[in-house]
Amino acid sequence: MSKFILGIESSCDDSATALFDIESFRIVYHRKITQELDHAKYGGVVPELAARLHTAALPGLLEELKPHFGDIVAIAVTNEPGLSVSLISGVSMAKALSIALDKPLIAVNHLIGHIYSMFLDSQNAFPMGVLLVSGGHTMVLDIAENGEISVLCATGDDSFGESFDKVAKMMGLGYPGGKIIENLAKNADNPSKFTIPLLHDKRLEYSFSGLKNAARIQISENLHSYKDIAAGFQNAAVCHIMDKLGKIYAQKKWQRFGVVGGASANMLLREKLEILAQNHGAKLFFAPLEYCSDNAAMIARAGYEKYAKGDFSDALSLDISPRSELKFA
Ligand code: KG4
Ligand code: ZN
């Protein structure tokens, strides 16, 4: 008999389920129904639509898992942070399933889920530093050997991924904007100039709203092509990430460093991180490309950590925490 942790993710615009097999320490199953195309015409996620689409998608995903119900030993679900109406769909289903199968319920923080996307089939590599770059977050994290997480740097306004989404929306090119802007930038002839945010400011803080506004002005001025603006914007955004991260790294000198979240698929960012890690003789960790964006494999894997400690939630009272944040150091 196998022993599976079922993972369920519905915090934003992806409905997903996965099975982590405790015995072989592997993700043995993953399915995801993304809503990206449904939200594309609005240039961002529309919560009401996201909720409806989760309600439509999740029962089918569950039905597909029916042959494995007998092997499920616990149900892990994202309950924070995220869009409230989206989180509710997955959490309601997980609670019902926990009661019906009489198996424990595990509440997983989505950001901790992203961290475990680097260790889907392996033990974690803590202590380490982590850059988390997604649609909702941009953070430099310090993870202690016992897994305790402190936030060393975060954004005061837009996130890295969100700023790509907004620039693509201004250009009328759809959603999500990360891949769109990255692809446009590849064909640039002469990247336009952007001022790097907070370059001479000592604060260890990110800010992407100024870059977004600079892109808006360049688009309206019509002096540069979209591909040159995309390249200039991407260069500046990555440069801003690396400027603050470089300063933190000089103090922390991590031997292991990881990058996670949907925007960790950005190749320019990966190249720069590889150089930084090399300069510090550190080992660099990524999630496999298909697990950089939201998925349930990372939720099942992170759920296993709580399963191993017997850290369960009550199916009658578990609530969502849409705005929950990790703690600053
Ligand atoms: O982690 P994720 O799938 O969802 C959240 O939890 O937010 O991240 C999605 C974000 C979107 O903002 C998307 O535009 C961005 O990641 N993204 C990228 C790239 N691929 C995805 N940003 C920059 N470059 C990329 N290649
Ligand atoms: Zn995410």
Short mmCIF file of C-alpha atoms and ligand atoms in Angstrom, two decimals:
data_model
loop_
_atom_site.label_atom_id
_atom_site.label_comp_id
_atom_site.label_asym_id
_atom_site.label_seq_id
_atom_site.Cartn_x
_atom_site.Cartn_y
_atom_site.Cartn_z
CA MET A 1 0.00 0.00 0.00
CA SER A 2 1.23 3.50 -0.82
CA LYS A 3 1.05 6.42 1.59
CA PHE A 4 0.10 9.61 -0.18
CA ILE A 5 -0.21 13.19 1.01
CA LEU A 6 -2.83 14.86 -1.18
CA GLY A 7 -2.00 18.49 -1.97
CA ILE A 8 -4.66 20.99 -3.03
CA GLU A 9 -3.89 24.50 -4.34
CA SER A 10 -6.42 27.21 -5.28
CA SER A 11 -4.95 30.44 -3.86
CA CYS A 12 -4.98 32.48 -7.07
CA ASP A 13 -5.76 31.46 -10.65
CA ASP A 14 -4.66 27.80 -10.74
CA SER A 15 -6.68 24.83 -9.47
CA ALA A 16 -4.32 21.93 -8.79
CA THR A 17 -3.99 18.58 -7.03
CA ALA A 18 -0.93 16.42 -6.39
CA LEU A 19 0.11 13.26 -4.57
CA PHE A 20 3.38 13.08 -2.64
CA ASP A 21 4.37 9.49 -1.92
CA ILE A 22 5.97 9.29 1.52
CA GLU A 23 7.62 5.88 0.90
CA SER A 24 9.44 6.77 -2.33
CA PHE A 25 9.73 10.48 -1.34
CA ARG A 26 8.46 11.55 -4.76
CA ILE A 27 5.63 13.50 -6.33
CA VAL A 28 3.82 10.72 -8.17
CA TYR A 29 0.90 12.71 -9.55
CA HIS A 30 0.15 16.32 -10.46
CA ARG A 31 -2.72 17.96 -12.33
CA LYS A 32 -3.31 21.67 -12.82
CA ILE A 33 -6.07 23.61 -14.53
CA THR A 34 -4.89 27.15 -15.09
CA GLN A 35 -7.23 30.08 -15.62
CA GLU A 36 -4.62 32.28 -17.30
CA LEU A 37 -6.46 32.48 -20.62
CA ASP A 38 -9.73 33.35 -18.88
CA HIS A 39 -8.14 36.31 -17.11
CA ALA A 40 -5.90 37.37 -20.02
CA LYS A 41 -8.46 39.65 -21.63
CA TYR A 42 -8.79 41.63 -18.37
CA GLY A 43 -5.01 42.03 -17.98
CA GLY A 44 -5.06 40.49 -14.48
CA VAL A 45 -6.91 38.10 -12.19
CA VAL A 46 -10.62 38.91 -11.68
CA PRO A 47 -11.46 37.42 -8.24
CA GLU A 48 -15.13 36.67 -8.92
CA LEU A 49 -14.24 34.83 -12.12
CA ALA A 50 -11.39 32.98 -10.39
CA ALA A 51 -13.76 31.73 -7.68
CA ARG A 52 -16.29 30.48 -10.22
CA LEU A 53 -13.64 28.69 -12.25
CA HIS A 54 -12.18 26.98 -9.15
CA THR A 55 -15.65 25.72 -8.24
CA ALA A 56 -15.99 24.39 -11.78
CA ALA A 57 -12.52 22.76 -11.92
CA LEU A 58 -11.94 21.25 -8.48
CA PRO A 59 -14.62 18.49 -8.49
CA GLY A 60 -13.23 17.09 -11.76
CA LEU A 61 -9.71 17.06 -10.33
CA LEU A 62 -10.99 15.23 -7.27
CA GLU A 63 -12.92 12.70 -9.33
CA GLU A 64 -9.67 11.82 -11.14
CA LEU A 65 -8.06 10.96 -7.79
CA LYS A 66 -10.79 8.57 -6.70
CA PRO A 67 -8.77 5.38 -7.43
CA HIS A 68 -6.14 6.65 -4.94
CA PHE A 69 -8.48 7.64 -2.09
CA GLY A 70 -7.58 4.49 -0.12
CA ASP A 71 -3.89 5.43 -0.12
CA ILE A 72 -4.29 9.03 1.08
CA VAL A 73 -3.01 9.47 4.64
CA ALA A 74 -3.51 13.26 4.93
CA ILE A 75 -4.91 16.22 3.01
CA ALA A 76 -2.76 19.34 2.66
CA VAL A 77 -4.34 22.56 1.41
CA THR A 78 -3.21 26.15 0.88
CA ASN A 79 -5.11 28.33 3.38
CA GLU A 80 -2.89 31.48 3.24
CA PRO A 81 -2.04 33.96 1.71
CA GLY A 82 -4.00 34.56 -1.49
CA LEU A 83 -7.33 35.71 -2.86
CA SER A 84 -9.97 34.96 -0.25
CA VAL A 85 -12.63 33.77 -2.70
CA SER A 86 -10.08 31.46 -4.36
CA LEU A 87 -8.62 30.07 -1.12
CA ILE A 88 -12.12 29.22 0.12
CA SER A 89 -12.77 26.82 -2.79
CA GLY A 90 -9.78 24.58 -2.08
CA VAL A 91 -10.11 24.79 1.70
CA SER A 92 -13.82 23.85 1.61
CA MET A 93 -13.08 20.86 -0.56
CA ALA A 94 -10.17 19.77 1.63
CA LYS A 95 -12.28 20.02 4.80
CA ALA A 96 -15.09 17.96 3.29
CA LEU A 97 -12.63 15.35 2.09
CA SER A 98 -10.86 15.20 5.46
CA ILE A 99 -14.19 14.46 7.16
CA ALA A 100 -15.38 12.01 4.48
CA LEU A 101 -12.11 10.01 4.38
CA ASP A 102 -11.45 10.49 8.10
CA LYS A 103 -7.88 11.65 7.39
CA PRO A 104 -6.05 14.59 9.01
CA LEU A 105 -6.12 18.05 7.48
CA ILE A 106 -2.91 20.08 7.03
CA ALA A 107 -2.90 23.86 6.47
CA VAL A 108 -0.08 25.02 4.19
CA ASN A 109 1.21 28.56 3.74
CA HIS A 110 1.52 29.19 -0.02
CA LEU A 111 4.91 30.92 0.36
CA ILE A 112 6.35 28.01 2.32
CA GLY A 113 4.90 25.83 -0.45
CA HIS A 114 6.98 27.77 -3.00
CA ILE A 115 10.10 27.17 -0.88
CA TYR A 116 9.48 23.41 -1.02
CA SER A 117 9.17 23.57 -4.85
CA MET A 118 12.99 23.32 -4.75
CA PHE A 119 12.83 20.09 -2.74
CA LEU A 120 9.94 18.15 -4.28
CA ASP A 121 11.85 14.87 -4.31
CA SER A 122 14.57 15.57 -1.75
CA GLN A 123 15.21 16.69 1.81
CA ASN A 124 15.49 20.46 2.21
CA ALA A 125 18.87 22.20 2.24
CA PHE A 126 18.34 24.56 5.20
CA PRO A 127 20.01 26.79 6.37
CA MET A 128 19.89 28.90 3.24
CA GLY A 129 18.90 32.21 1.69
CA VAL A 130 15.91 32.40 -0.65
CA LEU A 131 14.64 34.94 -3.16
CA LEU A 132 10.88 34.60 -3.55
CA VAL A 133 9.55 36.33 -6.67
CA SER A 134 5.90 35.79 -7.55
CA GLY A 135 2.86 37.75 -8.62
CA GLY A 136 2.08 38.72 -5.04
CA HIS A 137 5.48 38.77 -3.33
CA THR A 138 9.09 39.88 -3.72
CA MET A 139 11.16 38.91 -0.70
CA VAL A 140 14.62 37.93 0.41
CA LEU A 141 14.30 35.29 3.12
CA ASP A 142 16.72 33.82 5.61
CA ILE A 143 15.85 30.24 6.53
CA ALA A 144 17.45 28.80 9.65
CA GLU A 145 18.46 25.16 10.00
CA ASN A 146 15.22 24.43 11.93
CA GLY A 147 13.17 25.93 9.08
CA GLU A 148 12.39 29.20 10.83
CA ILE A 149 11.93 31.93 8.23
CA SER A 150 12.75 35.65 8.55
CA VAL A 151 12.07 38.27 5.92
CA LEU A 152 15.15 40.43 5.27
CA CYS A 153 13.81 42.55 2.42
CA ALA A 154 10.41 42.95 0.76
CA THR A 155 8.60 45.29 -1.60
CA GLY A 156 6.78 48.36 -0.35
CA ASP A 157 4.51 48.53 -3.41
CA ASP A 158 4.21 46.30 -6.50
CA SER A 159 5.89 42.91 -6.70
CA PHE A 160 8.47 41.97 -9.34
CA GLY A 161 6.05 39.70 -11.27
CA GLU A 162 3.15 42.11 -10.89
CA SER A 163 5.17 44.93 -12.46
CA PHE A 164 5.76 42.72 -15.54
CA ASP A 165 2.00 42.02 -15.62
CA LYS A 166 1.19 45.74 -15.47
CA VAL A 167 3.66 46.70 -18.21
CA ALA A 168 2.28 43.96 -20.50
CA LYS A 169 -1.24 45.20 -19.75
CA MET A 170 -0.28 48.79 -20.66
CA MET A 171 1.05 47.46 -23.96
CA GLY A 172 -2.24 45.60 -24.49
CA LEU A 173 -0.44 42.26 -24.64
CA GLY A 174 -2.40 40.15 -22.12
CA TYR A 175 -1.69 38.30 -18.88
CA PRO A 176 0.47 36.98 -17.27
CA GLY A 177 3.01 39.52 -18.43
CA GLY A 178 6.27 37.94 -17.22
CA LYS A 179 6.83 35.60 -20.13
CA ILE A 180 5.39 38.14 -22.61
CA ILE A 181 7.83 40.88 -21.56
CA GLU A 182 10.76 38.44 -21.36
CA ASN A 183 10.08 37.20 -24.90
CA LEU A 184 9.63 40.72 -26.28
CA ALA A 185 12.92 41.77 -24.69
CA LYS A 186 14.81 39.01 -26.51
CA ASN A 187 14.33 40.83 -29.82
CA ALA A 188 15.29 44.29 -28.60
CA ASP A 189 17.64 46.37 -30.76
CA ASN A 190 18.46 49.11 -28.30
CA PRO A 191 17.00 48.70 -24.78
CA SER A 192 15.56 52.00 -23.49
CA LYS A 193 16.95 53.59 -20.33
CA PHE A 194 15.29 53.23 -16.92
CA THR A 195 16.51 54.58 -13.58
CA ILE A 196 17.25 51.75 -11.12
CA PRO A 197 14.97 52.24 -8.07
CA LEU A 198 16.53 53.11 -4.68
CA LEU A 199 20.03 52.65 -6.09
CA HIS A 200 21.66 55.18 -3.79
CA ASP A 201 19.26 54.57 -0.92
CA LYS A 202 20.58 52.54 2.00
CA ARG A 203 17.18 51.02 2.79
CA LEU A 204 16.97 47.31 2.10
CA GLU A 205 13.63 47.48 0.37
CA TYR A 206 12.22 46.80 -3.06
CA SER A 207 10.01 49.13 -5.07
CA PHE A 208 8.71 48.44 -8.57
CA SER A 209 5.96 51.04 -8.96
CA GLY A 210 8.41 53.71 -10.21
CA LEU A 211 9.61 51.40 -12.99
CA LYS A 212 6.02 50.68 -13.95
CA ASN A 213 5.27 54.41 -14.17
CA ALA A 214 8.45 55.04 -16.18
CA ALA A 215 7.31 52.32 -18.60
CA ARG A 216 3.90 54.01 -18.86
CA ILE A 217 5.57 57.31 -19.83
CA GLN A 218 7.84 55.62 -22.39
CA ILE A 219 4.86 53.83 -23.94
CA SER A 220 2.90 57.08 -24.26
CA GLU A 221 5.90 59.04 -25.66
CA ASN A 222 6.21 56.62 -28.55
CA LEU A 223 9.98 57.19 -28.87
CA HIS A 224 10.94 53.53 -28.40
CA SER A 225 9.58 50.24 -29.72
CA TYR A 226 7.75 47.95 -27.30
CA LYS A 227 10.59 45.44 -27.46
CA ASP A 228 13.16 48.10 -26.51
CA ILE A 229 10.96 49.27 -23.62
CA ALA A 230 10.42 45.65 -22.51
CA ALA A 231 14.18 45.02 -22.50
CA GLY A 232 14.99 48.28 -20.71
CA PHE A 233 12.32 47.59 -18.10
CA GLN A 234 13.42 43.98 -17.55
CA ASN A 235 17.09 45.01 -17.23
CA ALA A 236 16.21 47.62 -14.62
CA ALA A 237 13.86 45.32 -12.66
CA VAL A 238 16.46 42.53 -12.50
CA CYS A 239 19.22 45.03 -11.70
CA HIS A 240 17.12 46.35 -8.77
CA ILE A 241 16.63 42.81 -7.42
CA MET A 242 20.36 42.09 -7.69
CA ASP A 243 21.47 45.44 -6.19
CA LYS A 244 19.64 44.90 -2.87
CA LEU A 245 20.24 41.15 -2.85
CA GLY A 246 23.98 41.67 -3.42
CA LYS A 247 24.17 43.92 -0.34
CA ILE A 248 22.30 41.40 1.83
CA TYR A 249 24.40 38.53 0.50
CA ALA A 250 27.61 40.33 1.42
CA GLN A 251 26.44 40.22 5.06
CA LYS A 252 24.82 36.78 5.12
CA LYS A 253 27.33 34.91 2.93
CA TRP A 254 24.93 31.94 2.50
CA GLN A 255 26.53 28.73 1.27
CA ARG A 256 23.20 27.72 -0.25
CA PHE A 257 20.80 30.02 -2.04
CA GLY A 258 17.49 29.37 -3.79
CA VAL A 259 15.07 31.24 -6.00
CA VAL A 260 11.37 30.33 -6.13
CA GLY A 261 8.01 31.67 -7.33
CA GLY A 262 6.45 32.14 -10.75
CA ALA A 263 8.92 34.87 -11.74
CA SER A 264 11.92 32.65 -10.94
CA ALA A 265 11.39 31.34 -14.48
CA ASN A 266 12.95 34.60 -15.74
CA MET A 267 16.20 33.69 -17.50
CA LEU A 268 17.95 37.02 -17.08
CA LEU A 269 17.31 36.82 -13.33
CA ARG A 270 18.60 33.23 -13.23
CA GLU A 271 21.79 34.21 -15.08
CA LYS A 272 22.51 37.03 -12.62
CA LEU A 273 21.82 34.79 -9.63
CA GLU A 274 24.18 32.16 -11.01
CA ILE A 275 26.94 34.76 -11.15
CA LEU A 276 26.20 35.96 -7.60
CA ALA A 277 26.23 32.40 -6.25
CA GLN A 278 29.45 31.61 -8.12
CA ASN A 279 31.13 34.71 -6.72
CA HIS A 280 30.29 33.49 -3.21
CA GLY A 281 31.14 29.84 -3.91
CA ALA A 282 27.52 28.98 -3.05
CA LYS A 283 25.27 26.26 -4.39
CA LEU A 284 22.21 27.62 -6.22
CA PHE A 285 18.81 25.91 -6.06
CA PHE A 286 15.86 26.34 -8.45
CA ALA A 287 12.51 24.64 -8.76
CA PRO A 288 12.00 22.64 -11.97
CA LEU A 289 10.57 25.13 -14.51
CA GLU A 290 7.10 23.53 -14.54
CA TYR A 291 6.87 23.93 -10.75
CA CYS A 292 7.99 27.60 -10.56
CA SER A 293 4.43 28.85 -11.01
CA ASP A 294 1.62 27.89 -8.64
CA ASN A 295 1.10 24.15 -8.30
CA ALA A 296 -0.12 21.53 -5.84
CA ALA A 297 3.07 19.43 -5.82
CA MET A 298 4.78 22.02 -3.61
CA ILE A 299 1.72 22.07 -1.31
CA ALA A 300 1.76 18.27 -0.93
CA ARG A 301 5.53 18.33 -0.28
CA ALA A 302 5.33 21.18 2.26
CA GLY A 303 2.36 19.39 3.81
CA TYR A 304 4.54 16.36 4.39
CA GLU A 305 6.78 18.41 6.73
CA LYS A 306 3.77 19.14 8.96
CA TYR A 307 2.54 15.55 8.63
CA ALA A 308 5.89 14.29 9.93
CA LYS A 309 5.50 16.54 13.00
CA GLY A 310 1.82 15.64 13.51
CA ASP A 311 0.94 19.30 13.00
CA PHE A 312 -2.70 18.99 11.90
CA SER A 313 -5.65 21.39 11.64
CA ASP A 314 -9.23 20.90 12.72
CA ALA A 315 -11.51 20.29 9.74
CA LEU A 316 -14.42 21.98 11.50
CA SER A 317 -12.62 25.21 12.32
CA LEU A 318 -9.72 25.77 9.86
CA ASP A 319 -10.05 29.24 8.34
CA ILE A 320 -8.30 31.07 5.52
CA SER A 321 -5.84 33.97 6.14
CA PRO A 322 -5.75 35.84 2.83
CA ARG A 323 -3.29 38.49 4.04
CA SER A 324 -1.02 36.44 6.24
CA GLU A 325 2.63 37.50 5.89
CA LEU A 326 5.94 35.98 6.90
CA LYS A 327 7.73 37.73 9.79
CA PHE A 328 10.44 40.38 9.34
CA ALA A 329 13.76 39.66 11.04
O1 KG4 B 1 4.06 32.19 -8.20
P1 KG4 B 1 3.09 32.57 -9.26
O2 KG4 B 1 2.70 31.55 -10.29
O3 KG4 B 1 1.78 33.10 -8.63
C1 KG4 B 1 1.75 33.80 -7.43
O4 KG4 B 1 1.77 33.15 -6.36
O5 KG4 B 1 1.72 35.06 -7.52
O6 KG4 B 1 3.72 33.85 -10.00
C2 KG4 B 1 3.09 34.46 -11.09
C3 KG4 B 1 3.85 35.72 -11.46
C4 KG4 B 1 3.12 36.59 -12.49
O7 KG4 B 1 3.16 37.93 -12.06
C5 KG4 B 1 3.96 36.39 -13.74
O8 KG4 B 1 3.92 37.46 -14.65
C6 KG4 B 1 5.34 36.22 -13.16
O9 KG4 B 1 5.13 35.38 -12.03
N1 KG4 B 1 6.26 35.56 -14.11
C7 KG4 B 1 7.37 36.14 -14.60
C8 KG4 B 1 7.92 35.22 -15.53
N2 KG4 B 1 7.13 34.12 -15.57
C9 KG4 B 1 6.11 34.34 -14.67
N3 KG4 B 1 7.93 37.35 -14.35
C10 KG4 B 1 9.07 37.64 -15.02
N4 KG4 B 1 9.65 36.83 -15.93
C11 KG4 B 1 9.11 35.62 -16.21
N5 KG4 B 1 9.69 34.81 -17.11
ZN ZN B 2 2.54 31.52 -5.91
#
